[in-house]
Amino acid sequence: MNPKEYTEHESFCLADNAELKRRFLRIIREYQNSKSLKDVKLMGMDYDFKKDEFFMSYYIGVDWIDAEKQQAMVVLPKIKSVDFQTMLMKCFTCDKASEDLDQVFFIRTEDKPIEIDSSSFQMEPLLIVYFINLINRIAKNGLKSGYTVREECLNSKIKGKVMMTRYIKHGIALDRREMVDCRYHEYNIDCVENRIIKNVLLYCKQMIFRVQKSLGRHLEQLLNMYSSVISAFENVTAYVSPQELQHIHLNPVFKDYKEAISLARMIIKKRGYCVEYEKKGNKYKFPPFIIDMPVLFERYVYALLNEAYGKSVQYQKGTKADRPDFLKPDEQLIIDTKYITDWKCRINSDNVRQLSGYARSKGIRRRLQVSDDSTICPCMIVYPDSDGIATFCPVSAIDSKNDIQLIDGYIQFFKVGVSLPIVYSDFPKL
């Protein structure tokens, strides 16, 4: 199977392939109103009727076109060699940036795996990060409890059901009538769901050291994340039988557990079959997955802002109608990220108008503690740039910092390019 390969935000025509065009149009019509990553199909592909062209969105990943016919697609980043693994890891340095990462990266664990080339995506490190982050979210909300069967020899008391055969053999026959063998149910966190998760977590540690070269400088950070998560399962045993794995019934109240158990089953079943290389080459199988690059870039920038300014930066604060990415009240500054590389050489007037509207919103101005209606709030666009900055400085230092540029023709309007991490020779290549 050779998946069709596209690039993020690429446009293309299918005039010479009517069958594939019809299939794309049918799927697009069916899923065009999808809002969450788990519902997005064909990597968010859309169709321009005027130009008779299909165009990709800002998602990257792998998806099925037709699973029955073994037709799949791969969408690669438009920024060559961008290290989105490092971008994801950077998000974990900031609590807010690491929240709800299913809005950034989602794996369809229940779908049939797709065979892809390791040169397209190196998925094993991302799989570890994804699973540990998912379990970390579960641990923060509190582990679920359930009934587990216990068998115990009790002294002078009965609990649950008396195991008569054992009691006669070990108690009455040996003249130890006060020792009663009982089987009973106990309500605790050592339930089958948590045991499955702990079993996989222990295996994840082996996976971490197996791909430590790929993780590079992130190894220590990921091990710290792992230690934090595994400590929540201290009172949970790691044994799970094949019968328990096959006949587990999940309560719909625990939504995160459904995804966690689905992913855990996949890893347990063949011990990482989805990320092991085939003997005849560098192919491996992995379920369909999707990464929202603009949201990932937004979270990455937030981690950088948090590193530079701390709590003085507010994330996603505003009104119902107007919600810029970031507010910085101490400088009365509005910051918005735009995953548009063209911002380096040209001005996007639509973006300027959007931020100008934010600067005039009474609700936002109150959050920025602006009391004078004549005060012009400074605005700043943050965009990806290979020659951009790695850290932020105050806008008040603009005269001594050339990386933050004042946009000609506008008052108090700035732009700054942020350099994205790049995959080097000692890291997996895209």
Short mmCIF file of C-alpha atoms in Angstrom, two decimals:
data_model
loop_
_atom_site.label_atom_id
_atom_site.label_comp_id
_atom_site.label_asym_id
_atom_site.label_seq_id
_atom_site.Cartn_x
_atom_site.Cartn_y
_atom_site.Cartn_z
CA MET A 1 0.00 0.00 0.00
CA ASN A 2 1.36 3.41 -1.03
CA PRO A 3 -0.62 6.25 0.58
CA LYS A 4 -1.26 9.36 -1.50
CA GLU A 5 1.04 12.10 -0.25
CA TYR A 6 0.04 15.74 0.12
CA THR A 7 1.39 18.82 1.85
CA GLU A 8 -0.44 20.92 4.42
CA HIS A 9 -2.45 23.71 2.70
CA GLU A 10 -1.66 22.30 -0.77
CA SER A 11 -4.19 22.71 -3.61
CA PHE A 12 -4.57 20.17 -6.41
CA CYS A 13 -6.90 19.15 -9.23
CA LEU A 14 -8.37 15.68 -9.85
CA ALA A 15 -9.79 16.20 -13.33
CA ASP A 16 -8.05 13.04 -14.54
CA ASN A 17 -9.37 10.84 -11.70
CA ALA A 18 -13.16 11.08 -11.63
CA GLU A 19 -13.62 8.15 -9.23
CA LEU A 20 -11.31 9.60 -6.57
CA LYS A 21 -12.87 13.04 -7.05
CA ARG A 22 -16.37 11.65 -6.39
CA ARG A 23 -15.15 9.84 -3.28
CA PHE A 24 -13.48 12.99 -1.92
CA LEU A 25 -16.59 15.10 -2.56
CA ARG A 26 -18.84 12.55 -0.84
CA ILE A 27 -16.66 12.44 2.29
CA ILE A 28 -16.30 16.25 2.35
CA ARG A 29 -20.10 16.73 2.19
CA GLU A 30 -20.58 14.20 4.98
CA TYR A 31 -18.01 15.67 7.37
CA GLN A 32 -17.82 19.34 6.36
CA ASN A 33 -19.34 20.50 9.69
CA SER A 34 -16.88 18.55 11.86
CA LYS A 35 -15.58 20.68 14.71
CA SER A 36 -13.46 18.33 16.83
CA LEU A 37 -10.32 16.57 15.66
CA LYS A 38 -11.80 13.12 16.17
CA ASP A 39 -14.52 13.87 13.59
CA VAL A 40 -12.29 15.43 10.91
CA LYS A 41 -11.90 13.29 7.80
CA LEU A 42 -9.42 13.52 4.92
CA MET A 43 -7.25 15.86 7.02
CA GLY A 44 -9.84 18.65 6.70
CA MET A 45 -9.73 18.69 2.90
CA ASP A 46 -12.14 21.09 1.17
CA TYR A 47 -13.21 21.89 -2.40
CA ASP A 48 -13.29 25.15 -4.36
CA PHE A 49 -16.11 24.87 -6.93
CA LYS A 50 -15.01 27.99 -8.86
CA LYS A 51 -11.47 26.74 -9.43
CA ASP A 52 -12.47 23.05 -9.50
CA GLU A 53 -9.67 22.38 -7.02
CA PHE A 54 -9.30 20.51 -3.77
CA PHE A 55 -7.17 22.10 -1.06
CA MET A 56 -5.77 20.78 2.18
CA SER A 57 -6.30 22.44 5.54
CA TYR A 58 -3.73 23.12 8.27
CA TYR A 59 -3.83 19.54 9.57
CA ILE A 60 -1.07 16.98 9.16
CA GLY A 61 -1.21 13.24 9.74
CA VAL A 62 -2.54 10.05 8.17
CA ASP A 63 -6.10 9.03 7.31
CA TRP A 64 -8.03 6.47 5.31
CA ILE A 65 -9.57 7.41 1.97
CA ASP A 66 -11.15 3.97 1.67
CA ALA A 67 -10.14 1.32 4.22
CA GLU A 68 -11.77 -1.52 2.26
CA LYS A 69 -9.77 -0.69 -0.87
CA GLN A 70 -6.62 -0.02 1.17
CA GLN A 71 -6.43 3.60 0.00
CA ALA A 72 -4.88 6.06 2.46
CA MET A 73 -3.42 9.57 2.49
CA VAL A 74 -0.48 11.24 4.24
CA VAL A 75 -0.31 15.01 4.79
CA LEU A 76 3.11 16.46 5.62
CA PRO A 77 3.93 19.85 7.21
CA LYS A 78 4.32 22.83 4.86
CA ILE A 79 7.35 23.98 6.87
CA LYS A 80 10.01 21.47 5.88
CA SER A 81 11.66 19.47 8.67
CA VAL A 82 9.65 21.20 11.42
CA ASP A 83 10.11 19.27 14.66
CA PHE A 84 6.55 19.07 15.98
CA GLN A 85 7.72 16.54 18.56
CA THR A 86 9.80 19.27 20.21
CA MET A 87 6.87 21.68 19.92
CA LEU A 88 4.64 19.20 21.75
CA MET A 89 7.22 18.64 24.44
CA LYS A 90 7.57 22.40 24.91
CA CYS A 91 3.85 22.57 25.69
CA PHE A 92 4.42 20.35 28.73
CA THR A 93 6.57 23.05 30.34
CA CYS A 94 3.39 25.10 30.83
CA ASP A 95 0.29 23.71 32.56
CA LYS A 96 -2.19 25.73 30.49
CA ALA A 97 -0.47 24.92 27.21
CA SER A 98 -0.59 21.19 27.99
CA GLU A 99 -4.31 21.12 28.84
CA ASP A 100 -6.70 19.35 26.46
CA LEU A 101 -4.01 18.21 24.06
CA ASP A 102 -6.69 16.19 22.26
CA GLN A 103 -7.45 19.53 20.58
CA VAL A 104 -3.93 19.45 19.18
CA PHE A 105 -3.18 15.77 18.55
CA PHE A 106 -5.67 12.90 18.22
CA ILE A 107 -5.22 9.20 17.43
CA ARG A 108 -8.17 7.15 16.17
CA THR A 109 -7.21 4.06 18.12
CA GLU A 110 -10.29 2.08 17.06
CA ASP A 111 -9.61 2.46 13.32
CA LYS A 112 -7.65 0.03 11.22
CA PRO A 113 -3.88 0.80 11.21
CA ILE A 114 -2.32 2.34 8.10
CA GLU A 115 1.04 1.28 6.73
CA ILE A 116 3.27 4.33 6.38
CA ASP A 117 6.92 5.09 5.74
CA SER A 118 9.10 5.97 8.74
CA SER A 119 10.55 8.86 6.73
CA SER A 120 7.11 10.54 6.79
CA PHE A 121 6.48 10.40 10.52
CA GLN A 122 8.34 8.96 13.50
CA MET A 123 5.37 7.98 15.62
CA GLU A 124 6.70 5.94 18.53
CA PRO A 125 7.91 8.99 20.55
CA LEU A 126 4.62 10.79 19.87
CA LEU A 127 2.65 7.71 20.89
CA ILE A 128 4.43 7.67 24.26
CA VAL A 129 3.81 11.38 24.80
CA TYR A 130 0.16 11.02 23.76
CA PHE A 131 -0.52 8.09 26.08
CA ILE A 132 1.29 9.55 29.09
CA ASN A 133 -0.49 12.89 28.63
CA LEU A 134 -3.85 11.11 28.42
CA ILE A 135 -3.17 9.16 31.63
CA ASN A 136 -1.90 12.32 33.30
CA ARG A 137 -5.29 13.93 32.61
CA ILE A 138 -7.03 10.90 34.10
CA ALA A 139 -4.80 11.01 37.20
CA LYS A 140 -5.48 14.72 37.74
CA ASN A 141 -9.23 14.09 37.67
CA GLY A 142 -8.83 11.15 40.05
CA LEU A 143 -8.61 7.44 39.27
CA LYS A 144 -11.90 5.60 39.02
CA SER A 145 -12.72 2.93 41.58
CA GLY A 146 -14.40 -0.39 41.00
CA TYR A 147 -15.21 -3.71 42.60
CA THR A 148 -12.41 -6.28 42.69
CA VAL A 149 -12.62 -9.88 43.88
CA ARG A 150 -10.55 -10.70 46.96
CA GLU A 151 -9.87 -14.12 48.46
CA GLU A 152 -8.57 -14.08 52.03
CA CYS A 153 -8.31 -16.28 55.10
CA LEU A 154 -9.97 -14.25 57.90
CA ASN A 155 -9.51 -14.76 61.62
CA SER A 156 -12.79 -15.25 63.57
CA LYS A 157 -14.96 -13.35 61.07
CA ILE A 158 -16.78 -13.82 57.80
CA LYS A 159 -16.78 -11.43 54.86
CA GLY A 160 -18.63 -12.07 51.64
CA LYS A 161 -18.98 -15.73 50.70
CA VAL A 162 -17.37 -18.61 52.64
CA MET A 163 -15.30 -20.88 50.41
CA MET A 164 -16.51 -24.14 51.99
CA THR A 165 -14.11 -26.54 50.26
CA ARG A 166 -11.07 -24.56 51.39
CA TYR A 167 -12.56 -23.98 54.87
CA ILE A 168 -13.11 -27.70 55.41
CA LYS A 169 -9.61 -28.51 54.11
CA HIS A 170 -7.66 -25.75 55.86
CA GLY A 171 -9.87 -24.93 58.81
CA ILE A 172 -11.98 -27.82 60.12
CA ALA A 173 -9.58 -30.63 59.10
CA LEU A 174 -6.65 -28.90 60.84
CA ASP A 175 -8.77 -27.89 63.85
CA ARG A 176 -8.44 -24.18 63.03
CA ARG A 177 -12.13 -23.39 62.90
CA GLU A 178 -11.56 -19.68 63.57
CA MET A 179 -9.68 -19.31 60.23
CA VAL A 180 -12.31 -18.88 57.51
CA ASP A 181 -11.54 -18.71 53.78
CA CYS A 182 -13.75 -16.03 52.23
CA ARG A 183 -14.30 -14.49 48.80
CA TYR A 184 -15.64 -10.93 48.74
CA HIS A 185 -15.79 -7.79 46.60
CA GLU A 186 -13.77 -4.75 47.57
CA TYR A 187 -14.31 -1.23 46.21
CA ASN A 188 -10.96 0.42 45.45
CA ILE A 189 -8.79 1.82 42.66
CA ASP A 190 -7.23 -1.58 41.93
CA CYS A 191 -9.89 -2.23 39.29
CA VAL A 192 -9.25 -3.87 35.93
CA GLU A 193 -9.17 -0.56 34.01
CA ASN A 194 -6.41 0.87 36.19
CA ARG A 195 -4.48 -2.40 36.11
CA ILE A 196 -4.52 -2.37 32.30
CA ILE A 197 -3.26 1.22 32.26
CA LYS A 198 -0.48 0.50 34.75
CA ASN A 199 0.58 -2.54 32.74
CA VAL A 200 0.98 -0.37 29.66
CA LEU A 201 2.68 2.43 31.61
CA LEU A 202 5.37 -0.02 32.72
CA TYR A 203 5.83 -1.04 29.11
CA CYS A 204 6.00 2.63 28.09
CA LYS A 205 9.14 2.99 30.18
CA GLN A 206 10.77 0.29 28.07
CA MET A 207 9.61 2.12 24.94
CA ILE A 208 11.10 5.39 26.22
CA PHE A 209 14.56 3.87 26.57
CA ARG A 210 14.17 2.04 23.27
CA VAL A 211 13.66 5.34 21.42
CA GLN A 212 15.81 7.53 23.65
CA LYS A 213 17.97 8.53 20.67
CA SER A 214 14.87 9.87 18.94
CA LEU A 215 13.81 11.69 22.10
CA GLY A 216 17.22 13.29 22.46
CA ARG A 217 17.05 16.30 24.76
CA HIS A 218 13.46 15.45 25.70
CA LEU A 219 14.37 12.19 27.44
CA GLU A 220 14.73 13.69 30.92
CA GLN A 221 11.53 15.73 30.57
CA LEU A 222 9.53 12.71 29.45
CA LEU A 223 10.92 10.57 32.28
CA ASN A 224 9.82 13.26 34.76
CA MET A 225 6.33 13.19 33.25
CA TYR A 226 6.32 9.41 33.46
CA SER A 227 7.39 9.41 37.13
CA SER A 228 4.63 11.86 37.99
CA VAL A 229 1.98 9.73 36.29
CA ILE A 230 3.12 6.30 37.54
CA SER A 231 3.12 7.53 41.14
CA ALA A 232 -0.68 7.90 40.96
CA PHE A 233 -0.89 4.13 40.28
CA GLU A 234 1.25 3.12 43.28
CA ASN A 235 -1.59 1.13 44.88
CA VAL A 236 -2.60 -0.54 41.61
CA THR A 237 -1.28 -3.95 40.56
CA ALA A 238 0.00 -4.39 37.03
CA TYR A 239 -1.34 -7.88 36.29
CA VAL A 240 -4.17 -8.26 33.79
CA SER A 241 -5.41 -11.52 32.32
CA PRO A 242 -6.36 -11.96 28.65
CA GLN A 243 -9.95 -12.66 29.73
CA GLU A 244 -10.17 -9.36 31.58
CA LEU A 245 -8.75 -7.52 28.60
CA GLN A 246 -11.33 -9.00 26.23
CA HIS A 247 -14.43 -8.63 28.42
CA ILE A 248 -13.97 -5.22 29.97
CA HIS A 249 -17.09 -3.00 30.06
CA LEU A 250 -16.48 0.73 30.37
CA ASN A 251 -18.80 3.14 32.12
CA PRO A 252 -19.69 5.98 29.68
CA VAL A 253 -19.27 8.44 32.57
CA PHE A 254 -15.48 7.98 32.35
CA LYS A 255 -14.90 9.29 28.82
CA ASP A 256 -11.11 9.55 29.08
CA TYR A 257 -10.90 5.91 30.12
CA LYS A 258 -12.51 4.77 26.86
CA GLU A 259 -9.73 6.25 24.75
CA ALA A 260 -7.03 5.18 27.23
CA ILE A 261 -8.19 1.56 27.34
CA SER A 262 -8.56 1.44 23.56
CA LEU A 263 -4.98 2.62 23.12
CA ALA A 264 -3.75 0.35 25.93
CA ARG A 265 -5.41 -2.69 24.35
CA MET A 266 -3.68 -1.94 21.09
CA ILE A 267 -0.27 -1.74 22.77
CA ILE A 268 -0.80 -4.82 24.97
CA LYS A 269 -2.20 -6.99 22.19
CA LYS A 270 0.98 -7.04 20.12
CA ARG A 271 3.33 -5.10 22.36
CA GLY A 272 3.71 -2.10 20.11
CA TYR A 273 2.95 -3.80 16.80
CA CYS A 274 1.83 -0.45 15.46
CA VAL A 275 5.27 1.09 15.68
CA GLU A 276 7.59 -1.81 14.94
CA TYR A 277 9.44 -1.80 11.64
CA GLU A 278 8.82 -4.56 9.13
CA LYS A 279 11.66 -6.86 8.21
CA LYS A 280 11.61 -5.89 4.52
CA GLY A 281 12.04 -2.16 4.93
CA ASN A 282 11.16 0.92 6.92
CA LYS A 283 7.38 0.51 6.83
CA TYR A 284 5.28 0.35 9.97
CA LYS A 285 1.61 0.40 10.86
CA PHE A 286 -0.13 3.04 12.92
CA PRO A 287 -3.79 4.05 13.38
CA PRO A 288 -5.03 7.22 11.65
CA PHE A 289 -3.95 10.35 13.51
CA ILE A 290 -4.25 14.11 13.06
CA ILE A 291 -2.28 17.12 14.33
CA ASP A 292 -3.75 20.64 14.22
CA MET A 293 -0.69 22.74 13.35
CA PRO A 294 -2.16 26.24 14.03
CA VAL A 295 -3.29 25.15 17.50
CA LEU A 296 0.05 23.46 18.14
CA PHE A 297 1.83 26.68 17.10
CA GLU A 298 -0.46 28.68 19.41
CA ARG A 299 0.30 26.41 22.37
CA TYR A 300 4.01 26.48 21.55
CA VAL A 301 4.02 30.30 21.53
CA TYR A 302 2.12 30.32 24.82
CA ALA A 303 4.81 28.13 26.39
CA LEU A 304 7.44 30.64 25.19
CA LEU A 305 5.42 33.60 26.50
CA ASN A 306 4.90 31.88 29.83
CA GLU A 307 8.62 31.21 30.04
CA ALA A 308 9.39 34.90 29.41
CA TYR A 309 6.59 36.66 31.29
CA GLY A 310 4.98 34.13 33.63
CA LYS A 311 1.47 34.85 34.86
CA SER A 312 1.39 38.33 33.35
CA VAL A 313 0.17 36.72 30.09
CA GLN A 314 -3.50 35.69 29.96
CA TYR A 315 -4.47 32.89 27.58
CA GLN A 316 -7.79 32.84 25.70
CA LYS A 317 -9.34 35.60 27.80
CA GLY A 318 -11.86 37.99 26.30
CA THR A 319 -15.58 38.14 25.52
CA LYS A 320 -17.90 35.65 23.83
CA ALA A 321 -17.59 37.52 20.54
CA ASP A 322 -13.93 38.56 20.79
CA ARG A 323 -11.26 36.21 22.12
CA PRO A 324 -7.66 36.93 21.14
CA ASP A 325 -5.02 34.33 21.88
CA PHE A 326 -3.17 36.33 24.54
CA LEU A 327 -3.52 39.50 26.62
CA LYS A 328 -0.71 41.21 28.54
CA PRO A 329 -2.33 43.78 30.88
CA ASP A 330 0.95 45.24 32.21
CA GLU A 331 1.72 46.51 28.69
CA GLN A 332 -1.95 46.74 27.60
CA LEU A 333 -0.88 44.43 24.77
CA ILE A 334 -3.00 42.16 22.54
CA ILE A 335 -1.14 39.20 21.01
CA ASP A 336 -2.47 36.83 18.37
CA THR A 337 -0.72 33.91 16.68
CA LYS A 338 -1.04 33.34 12.95
CA TYR A 339 0.35 30.16 11.44
CA ILE A 340 1.16 32.01 8.21
CA THR A 341 4.76 32.09 6.98
CA ASP A 342 3.94 34.87 4.45
CA TRP A 343 3.70 37.38 7.30
CA LYS A 344 7.47 37.79 7.05
CA CYS A 345 7.29 39.50 3.64
CA ARG A 346 3.75 40.89 3.41
CA ILE A 347 0.97 42.32 5.58
CA ASN A 348 -2.24 40.34 5.91
CA SER A 349 -4.86 43.08 6.14
CA ASP A 350 -7.55 40.66 7.38
CA ASN A 351 -5.39 39.82 10.42
CA VAL A 352 -4.78 43.51 11.06
CA ARG A 353 -8.50 44.27 10.97
CA GLN A 354 -9.21 41.37 13.33
CA LEU A 355 -6.77 42.60 15.99
CA SER A 356 -7.88 46.19 15.51
CA GLY A 357 -11.38 45.04 16.36
CA TYR A 358 -10.11 43.33 19.50
CA ALA A 359 -8.39 46.58 20.53
CA ARG A 360 -11.73 48.38 20.40
CA SER A 361 -13.71 45.78 22.34
CA LYS A 362 -14.85 47.23 25.67
CA GLY A 363 -14.66 43.83 27.36
CA ILE A 364 -11.06 43.29 26.25
CA ARG A 365 -10.06 46.85 27.18
CA ARG A 366 -11.43 46.25 30.67
CA ARG A 367 -9.28 43.15 30.98
CA LEU A 368 -6.30 45.21 29.85
CA GLN A 369 -7.22 47.84 32.48
CA VAL A 370 -7.59 50.57 29.86
CA SER A 371 -9.84 53.33 31.22
CA ASP A 372 -9.22 56.09 28.67
CA ASP A 373 -11.15 55.63 25.41
CA SER A 374 -8.49 57.58 23.53
CA THR A 375 -5.75 55.09 24.47
CA ILE A 376 -4.59 52.93 21.59
CA CYS A 377 -3.83 49.38 22.69
CA PRO A 378 -0.72 47.95 21.03
CA CYS A 379 -1.27 44.78 18.98
CA MET A 380 1.22 42.14 17.97
CA ILE A 381 1.08 39.34 15.39
CA VAL A 382 3.25 36.27 16.08
CA TYR A 383 4.06 34.11 13.05
CA PRO A 384 6.51 31.28 12.24
CA ASP A 385 9.85 32.39 10.81
CA SER A 386 13.00 30.32 10.37
CA ASP A 387 15.08 33.40 11.21
CA GLY A 388 12.85 34.54 14.07
CA ILE A 389 13.34 34.82 17.81
CA ALA A 390 13.54 31.98 20.31
CA THR A 391 12.50 34.07 23.34
CA PHE A 392 10.37 37.16 23.87
CA CYS A 393 11.27 40.62 25.16
CA PRO A 394 8.92 43.39 26.36
CA VAL A 395 7.38 45.51 23.63
CA SER A 396 8.61 48.53 25.57
CA ALA A 397 12.15 47.43 24.59
CA ILE A 398 11.36 47.58 20.89
CA ASP A 399 13.91 50.35 20.21
CA SER A 400 16.73 48.08 21.36
CA LYS A 401 15.31 44.87 19.91
CA ASN A 402 15.05 44.65 16.14
CA ASP A 403 13.31 41.26 16.13
CA ILE A 404 9.97 42.88 17.04
CA GLN A 405 9.06 45.08 14.10
CA LEU A 406 6.68 48.02 13.91
CA ILE A 407 4.39 47.56 10.90
CA ASP A 408 4.58 50.53 8.53
CA GLY A 409 1.31 52.36 7.96
CA TYR A 410 -0.25 51.37 11.30
CA ILE A 411 -0.09 52.87 14.78
CA GLN A 412 1.09 50.64 17.63
CA PHE A 413 0.97 47.52 15.48
CA PHE A 414 3.86 45.05 15.65
CA LYS A 415 4.89 41.70 14.24
CA VAL A 416 7.42 39.17 15.43
CA GLY A 417 8.62 35.95 13.86
CA VAL A 418 9.19 32.93 16.09
CA SER A 419 11.65 30.27 15.00
CA LEU A 420 10.28 26.73 15.10
CA PRO A 421 12.45 23.76 16.09
CA ILE A 422 13.90 21.88 13.14
CA VAL A 423 14.73 18.18 12.86
CA TYR A 424 18.49 17.75 12.77
CA SER A 425 20.51 14.79 11.58
CA ASP A 426 20.43 13.02 14.94
CA PHE A 427 16.63 13.21 15.10
CA PRO A 428 13.99 11.34 13.05
CA LYS A 429 13.62 12.98 9.66
CA LEU A 430 10.25 13.94 8.25
#
